[in-house]
mmCIF file of C-alpha atoms in Angstrom:
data_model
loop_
_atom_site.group_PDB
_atom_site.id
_atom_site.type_symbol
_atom_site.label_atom_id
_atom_site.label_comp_id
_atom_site.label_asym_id
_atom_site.label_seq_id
_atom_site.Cartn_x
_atom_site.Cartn_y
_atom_site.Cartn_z
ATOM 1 C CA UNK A 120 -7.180 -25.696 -7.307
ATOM 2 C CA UNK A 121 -5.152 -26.833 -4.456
ATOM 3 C CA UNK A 122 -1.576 -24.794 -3.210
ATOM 4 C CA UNK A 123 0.543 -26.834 -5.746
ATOM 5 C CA UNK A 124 -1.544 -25.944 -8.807
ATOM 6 C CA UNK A 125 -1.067 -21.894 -7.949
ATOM 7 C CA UNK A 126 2.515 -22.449 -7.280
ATOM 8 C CA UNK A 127 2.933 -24.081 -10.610
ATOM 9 C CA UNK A 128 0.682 -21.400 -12.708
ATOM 10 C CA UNK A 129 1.808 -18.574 -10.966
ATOM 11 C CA UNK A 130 5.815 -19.534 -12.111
ATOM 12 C CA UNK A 131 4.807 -20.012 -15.744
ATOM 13 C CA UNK A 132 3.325 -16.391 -15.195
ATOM 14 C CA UNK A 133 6.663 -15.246 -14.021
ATOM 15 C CA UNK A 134 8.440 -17.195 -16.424
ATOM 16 C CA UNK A 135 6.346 -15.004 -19.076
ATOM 17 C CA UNK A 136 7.127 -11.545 -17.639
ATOM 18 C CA UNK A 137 10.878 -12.773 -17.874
ATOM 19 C CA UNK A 138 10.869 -13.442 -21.324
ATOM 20 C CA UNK A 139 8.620 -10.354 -22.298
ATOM 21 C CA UNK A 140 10.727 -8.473 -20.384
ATOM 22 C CA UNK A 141 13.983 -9.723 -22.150
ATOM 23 C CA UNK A 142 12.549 -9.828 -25.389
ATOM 24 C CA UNK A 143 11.191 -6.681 -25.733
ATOM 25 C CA UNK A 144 12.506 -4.884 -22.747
ATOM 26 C CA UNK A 145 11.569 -4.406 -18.603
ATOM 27 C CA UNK A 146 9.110 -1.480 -19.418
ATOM 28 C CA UNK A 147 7.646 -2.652 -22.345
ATOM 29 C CA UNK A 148 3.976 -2.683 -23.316
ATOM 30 C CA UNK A 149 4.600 -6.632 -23.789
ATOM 31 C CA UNK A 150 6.498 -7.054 -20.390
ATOM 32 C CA UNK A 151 3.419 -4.747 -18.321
ATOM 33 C CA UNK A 152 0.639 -6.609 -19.862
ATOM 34 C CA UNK A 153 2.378 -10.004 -18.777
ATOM 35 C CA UNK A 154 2.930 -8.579 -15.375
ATOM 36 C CA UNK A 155 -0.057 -7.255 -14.874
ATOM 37 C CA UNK A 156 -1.752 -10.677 -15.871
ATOM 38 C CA UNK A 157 0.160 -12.153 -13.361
ATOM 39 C CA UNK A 158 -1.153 -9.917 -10.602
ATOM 40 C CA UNK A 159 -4.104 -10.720 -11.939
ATOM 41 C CA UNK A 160 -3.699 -14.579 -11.430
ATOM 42 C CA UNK A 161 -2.053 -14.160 -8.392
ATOM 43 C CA UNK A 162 -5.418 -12.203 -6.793
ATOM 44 C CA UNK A 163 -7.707 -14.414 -8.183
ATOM 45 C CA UNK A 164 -6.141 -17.699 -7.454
ATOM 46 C CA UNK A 165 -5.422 -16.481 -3.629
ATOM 47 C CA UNK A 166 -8.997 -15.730 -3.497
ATOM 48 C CA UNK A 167 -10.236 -19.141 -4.621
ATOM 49 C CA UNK A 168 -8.121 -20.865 -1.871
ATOM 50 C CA UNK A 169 -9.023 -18.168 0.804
ATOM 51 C CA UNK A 170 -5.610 -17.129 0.824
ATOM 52 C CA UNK A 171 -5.069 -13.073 1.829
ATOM 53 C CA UNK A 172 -3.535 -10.826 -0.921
ATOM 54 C CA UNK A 173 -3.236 -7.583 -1.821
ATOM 55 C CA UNK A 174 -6.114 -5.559 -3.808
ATOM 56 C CA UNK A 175 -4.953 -2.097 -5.359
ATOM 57 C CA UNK A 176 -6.981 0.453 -4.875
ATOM 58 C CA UNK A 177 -7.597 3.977 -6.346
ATOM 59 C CA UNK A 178 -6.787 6.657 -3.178
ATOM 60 C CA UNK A 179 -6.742 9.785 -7.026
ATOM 61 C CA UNK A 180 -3.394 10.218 -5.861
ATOM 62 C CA UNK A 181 -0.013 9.327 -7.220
ATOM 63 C CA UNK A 182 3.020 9.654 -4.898
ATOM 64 C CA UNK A 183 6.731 10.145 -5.884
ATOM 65 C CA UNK A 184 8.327 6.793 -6.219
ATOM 66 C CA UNK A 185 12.087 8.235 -5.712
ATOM 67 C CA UNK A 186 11.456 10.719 -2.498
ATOM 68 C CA UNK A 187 7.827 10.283 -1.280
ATOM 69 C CA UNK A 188 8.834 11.024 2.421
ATOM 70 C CA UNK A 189 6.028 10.305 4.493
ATOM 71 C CA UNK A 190 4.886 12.076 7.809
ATOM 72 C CA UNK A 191 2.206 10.094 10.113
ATOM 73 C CA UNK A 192 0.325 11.991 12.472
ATOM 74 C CA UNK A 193 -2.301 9.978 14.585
ATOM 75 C CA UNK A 194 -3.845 11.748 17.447
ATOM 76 C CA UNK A 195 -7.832 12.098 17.705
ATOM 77 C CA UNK A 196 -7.135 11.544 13.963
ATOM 78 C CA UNK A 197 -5.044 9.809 12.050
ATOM 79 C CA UNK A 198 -3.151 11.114 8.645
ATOM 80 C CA UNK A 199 -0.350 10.537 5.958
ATOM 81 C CA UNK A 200 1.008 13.029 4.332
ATOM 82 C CA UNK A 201 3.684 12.732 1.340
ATOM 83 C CA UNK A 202 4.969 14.672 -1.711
ATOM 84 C CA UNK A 203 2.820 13.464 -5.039
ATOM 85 C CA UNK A 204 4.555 12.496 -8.109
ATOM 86 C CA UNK A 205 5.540 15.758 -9.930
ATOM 87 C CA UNK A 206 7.858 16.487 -12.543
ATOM 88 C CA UNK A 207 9.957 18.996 -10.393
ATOM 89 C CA UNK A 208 13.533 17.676 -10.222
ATOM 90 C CA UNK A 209 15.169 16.937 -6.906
ATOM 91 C CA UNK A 210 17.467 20.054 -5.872
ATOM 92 C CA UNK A 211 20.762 18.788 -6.192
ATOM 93 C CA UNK A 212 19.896 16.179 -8.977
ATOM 94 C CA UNK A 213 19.318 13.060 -7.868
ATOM 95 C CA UNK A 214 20.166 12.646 -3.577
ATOM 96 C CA UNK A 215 17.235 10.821 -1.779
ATOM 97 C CA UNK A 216 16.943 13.735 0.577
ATOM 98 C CA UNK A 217 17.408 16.548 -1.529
ATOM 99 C CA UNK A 218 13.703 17.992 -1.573
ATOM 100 C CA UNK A 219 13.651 21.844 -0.473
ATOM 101 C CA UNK A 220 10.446 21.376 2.069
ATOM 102 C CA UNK A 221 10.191 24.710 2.274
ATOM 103 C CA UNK A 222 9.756 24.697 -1.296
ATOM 104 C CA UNK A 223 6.123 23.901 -3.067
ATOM 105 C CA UNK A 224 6.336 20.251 -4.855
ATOM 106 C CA UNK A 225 2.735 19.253 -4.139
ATOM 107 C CA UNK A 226 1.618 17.365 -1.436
ATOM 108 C CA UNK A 227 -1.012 14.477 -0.625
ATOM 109 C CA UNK A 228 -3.020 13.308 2.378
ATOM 110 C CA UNK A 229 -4.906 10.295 3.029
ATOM 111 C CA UNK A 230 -7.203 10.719 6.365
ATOM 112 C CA UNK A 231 -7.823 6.718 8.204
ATOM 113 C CA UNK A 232 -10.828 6.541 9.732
ATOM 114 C CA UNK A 233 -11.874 4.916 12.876
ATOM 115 C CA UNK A 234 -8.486 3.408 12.825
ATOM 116 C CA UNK A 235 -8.030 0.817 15.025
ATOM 117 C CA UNK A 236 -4.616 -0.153 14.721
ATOM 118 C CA UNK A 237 -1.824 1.197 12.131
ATOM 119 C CA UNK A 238 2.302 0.443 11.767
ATOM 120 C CA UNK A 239 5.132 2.061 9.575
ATOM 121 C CA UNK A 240 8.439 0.814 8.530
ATOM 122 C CA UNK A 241 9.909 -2.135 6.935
ATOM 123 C CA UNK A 242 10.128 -2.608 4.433
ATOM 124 C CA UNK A 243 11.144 -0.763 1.953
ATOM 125 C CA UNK A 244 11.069 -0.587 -2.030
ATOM 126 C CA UNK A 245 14.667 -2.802 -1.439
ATOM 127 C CA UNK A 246 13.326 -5.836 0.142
ATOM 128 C CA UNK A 247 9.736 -5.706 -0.782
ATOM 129 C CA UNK A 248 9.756 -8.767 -1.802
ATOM 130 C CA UNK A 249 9.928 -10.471 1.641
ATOM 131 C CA UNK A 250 6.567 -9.070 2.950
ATOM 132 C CA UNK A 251 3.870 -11.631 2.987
ATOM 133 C CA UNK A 252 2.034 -10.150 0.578
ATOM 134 C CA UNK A 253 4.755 -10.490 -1.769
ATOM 135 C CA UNK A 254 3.441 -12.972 -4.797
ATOM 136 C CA UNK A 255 0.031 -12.201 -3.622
ATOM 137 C CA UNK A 256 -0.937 -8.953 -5.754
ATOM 138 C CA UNK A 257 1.442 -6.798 -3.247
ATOM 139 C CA UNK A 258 3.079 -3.892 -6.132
ATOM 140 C CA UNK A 259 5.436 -1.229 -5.336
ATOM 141 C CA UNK A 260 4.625 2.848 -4.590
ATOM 142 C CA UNK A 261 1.082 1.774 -4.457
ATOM 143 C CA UNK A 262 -2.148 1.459 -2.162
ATOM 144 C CA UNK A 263 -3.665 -1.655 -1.819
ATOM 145 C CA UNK A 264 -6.772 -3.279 0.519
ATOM 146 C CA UNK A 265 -5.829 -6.623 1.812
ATOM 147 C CA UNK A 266 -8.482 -9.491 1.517
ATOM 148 C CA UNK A 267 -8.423 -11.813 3.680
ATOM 149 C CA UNK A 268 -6.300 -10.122 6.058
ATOM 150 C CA UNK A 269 -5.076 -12.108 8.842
ATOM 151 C CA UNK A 270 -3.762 -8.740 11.257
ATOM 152 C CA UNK A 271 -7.495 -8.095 11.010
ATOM 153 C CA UNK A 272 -8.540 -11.445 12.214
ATOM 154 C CA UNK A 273 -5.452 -11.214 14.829
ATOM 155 C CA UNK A 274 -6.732 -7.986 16.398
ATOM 156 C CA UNK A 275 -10.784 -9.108 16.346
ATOM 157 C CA UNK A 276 -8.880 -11.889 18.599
ATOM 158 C CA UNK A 277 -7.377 -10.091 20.719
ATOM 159 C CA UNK A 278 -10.711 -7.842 20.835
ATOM 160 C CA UNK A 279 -12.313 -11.327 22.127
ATOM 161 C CA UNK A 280 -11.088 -10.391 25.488
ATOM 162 C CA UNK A 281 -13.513 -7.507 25.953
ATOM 163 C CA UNK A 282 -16.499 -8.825 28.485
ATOM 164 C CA UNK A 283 -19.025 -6.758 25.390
ATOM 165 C CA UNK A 284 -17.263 -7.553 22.464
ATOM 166 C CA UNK A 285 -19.489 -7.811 19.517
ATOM 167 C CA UNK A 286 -18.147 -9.356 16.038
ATOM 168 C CA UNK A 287 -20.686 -7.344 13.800
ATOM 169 C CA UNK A 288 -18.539 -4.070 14.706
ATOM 170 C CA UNK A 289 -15.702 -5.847 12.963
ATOM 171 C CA UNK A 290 -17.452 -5.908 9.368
ATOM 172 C CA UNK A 291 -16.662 -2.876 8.284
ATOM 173 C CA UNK A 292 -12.757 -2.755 9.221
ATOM 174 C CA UNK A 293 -10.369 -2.881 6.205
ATOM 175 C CA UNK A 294 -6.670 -3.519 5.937
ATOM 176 C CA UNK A 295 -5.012 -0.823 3.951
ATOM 177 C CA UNK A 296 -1.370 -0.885 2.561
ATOM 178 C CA UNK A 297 0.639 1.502 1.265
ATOM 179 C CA UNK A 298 4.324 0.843 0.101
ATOM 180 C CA UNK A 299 6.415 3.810 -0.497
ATOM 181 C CA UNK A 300 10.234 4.074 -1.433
ATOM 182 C CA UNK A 301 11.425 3.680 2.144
ATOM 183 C CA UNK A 302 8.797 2.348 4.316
ATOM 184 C CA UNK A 303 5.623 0.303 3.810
ATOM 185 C CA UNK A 304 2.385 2.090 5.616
ATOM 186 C CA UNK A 305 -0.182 -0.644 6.872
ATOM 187 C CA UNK A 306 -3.478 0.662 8.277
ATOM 188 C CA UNK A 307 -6.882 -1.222 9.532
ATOM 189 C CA UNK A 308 -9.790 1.787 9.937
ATOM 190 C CA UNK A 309 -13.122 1.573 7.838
ATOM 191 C CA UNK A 310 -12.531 3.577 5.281
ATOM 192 C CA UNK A 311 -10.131 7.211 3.498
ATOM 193 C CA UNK A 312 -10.480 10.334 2.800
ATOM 194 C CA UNK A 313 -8.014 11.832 0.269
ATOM 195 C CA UNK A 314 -6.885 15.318 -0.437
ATOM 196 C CA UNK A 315 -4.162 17.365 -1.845
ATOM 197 C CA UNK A 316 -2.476 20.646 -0.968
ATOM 198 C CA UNK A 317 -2.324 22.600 -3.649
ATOM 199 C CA UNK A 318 0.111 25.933 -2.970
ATOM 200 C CA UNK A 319 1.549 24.157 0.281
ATOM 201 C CA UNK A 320 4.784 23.278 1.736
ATOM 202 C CA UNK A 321 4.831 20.039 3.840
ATOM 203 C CA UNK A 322 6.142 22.431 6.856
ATOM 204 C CA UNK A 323 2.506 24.394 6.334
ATOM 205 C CA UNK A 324 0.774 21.278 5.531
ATOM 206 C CA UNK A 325 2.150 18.912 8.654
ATOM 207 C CA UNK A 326 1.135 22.667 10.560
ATOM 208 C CA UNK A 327 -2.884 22.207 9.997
ATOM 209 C CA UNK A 328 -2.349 18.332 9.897
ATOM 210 C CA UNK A 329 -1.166 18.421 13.783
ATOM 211 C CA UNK A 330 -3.556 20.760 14.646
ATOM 212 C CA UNK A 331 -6.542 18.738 13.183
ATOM 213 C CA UNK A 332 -5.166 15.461 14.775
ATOM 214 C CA UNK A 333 -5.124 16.644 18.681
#
């Protein structure tokens, strides 16, 4: 398979979620089984050509898609923390902001460690689809490994520089991402650690969280 032969199957993949998803509607049984095939296709033919994508991976945590609001903390260590997907309402409805933190709505943390480099921001659930990733397995409010990753390859570069550097410590880095309503979390450490707060505000939780991280 060379570049032109994934272009070309990965459009007649997208051509397929269109029509499932007109025919039979955008959330559809018919419409997520085309789309996830096409995730599917587009992992598996980026991996034949050595091309990075995105992986999904299981963190057992679900965060809100409408008003996950993340905090990072990085110190000694390094943490996320963000309101899980609940079935408590917004206060007020439906405003982006309208979460009572002093109010219990469930919260989740994912630990990095040994990061070694890590970046929040753009972009958000809007304009997703310009990230590089973007065609290459990346999905929305989800955490994914990137294969392949070329920020991992760019830091080991940089990393060069070092009179003792040693490419065997690199092995075991991974390249995590994370894209939430707002912002997009990207992350290369070796591996998580997830947990939830069960009973907690995110005042209380961000509380223990700074205290662990200095």
């Amino acid at each position: 398979m060379d570049d032109d032969q994934r272009r070309d199957l990965l459009r007649r993949a997208e051509d397929e979620v269109r029509r499932a998803s007109r025919e039979h509607g955008p959330d559809s049984p018919r419409a997520r089984a085309q789309r996830q095939r096409q995730l599917g296709l587009e992992r598996s033919t980026a991996a034949e050509l050595g091309l990075p994508y995105a992986q999904r991976v299981d963190l057992e945590v679900t965060w809100d898609a409408g008003t996950p609001m993340p905090v990072l903390l990085s110190g000694l260590r390094t943490f996320v923390a963000f309101y899980l997907s609940v079935r408590d309402p917004l206060i007020g409805g439906t405003h982006p902001r309208g979460r009572d933190p002093q109010a219990d709505h469930g919260i989740g943390v994912v630990e990095f460690k040994r990061v070694t480099s890590i970046k929040v921001g753009s972009p958000n659930d809007e304009v997703l689809r310009g990230h590089p990733l973007w065609g290459s397995g990346l999905e929305f409010y989800s955490a994914h490994e990137v294969k392949n990753s070329p920020w991992i390859t760019e830091l080991m570069d940089v990393d060069r520089a070092h009179e003792r550097f040693d490419e065997s410590q690199w092995s075991g880095r991974h390249h995590f991402v994370l894209t939430f309503h707002d912002e997009t979390l990207e992350c290369v450490a070796n591996w998580t650690v997830t947990r939830t707060a069960p009973g907690a505000t995110m005042p209380e939780v961000l509380a223990r969280l700074s205290a662990e991280a200095l």
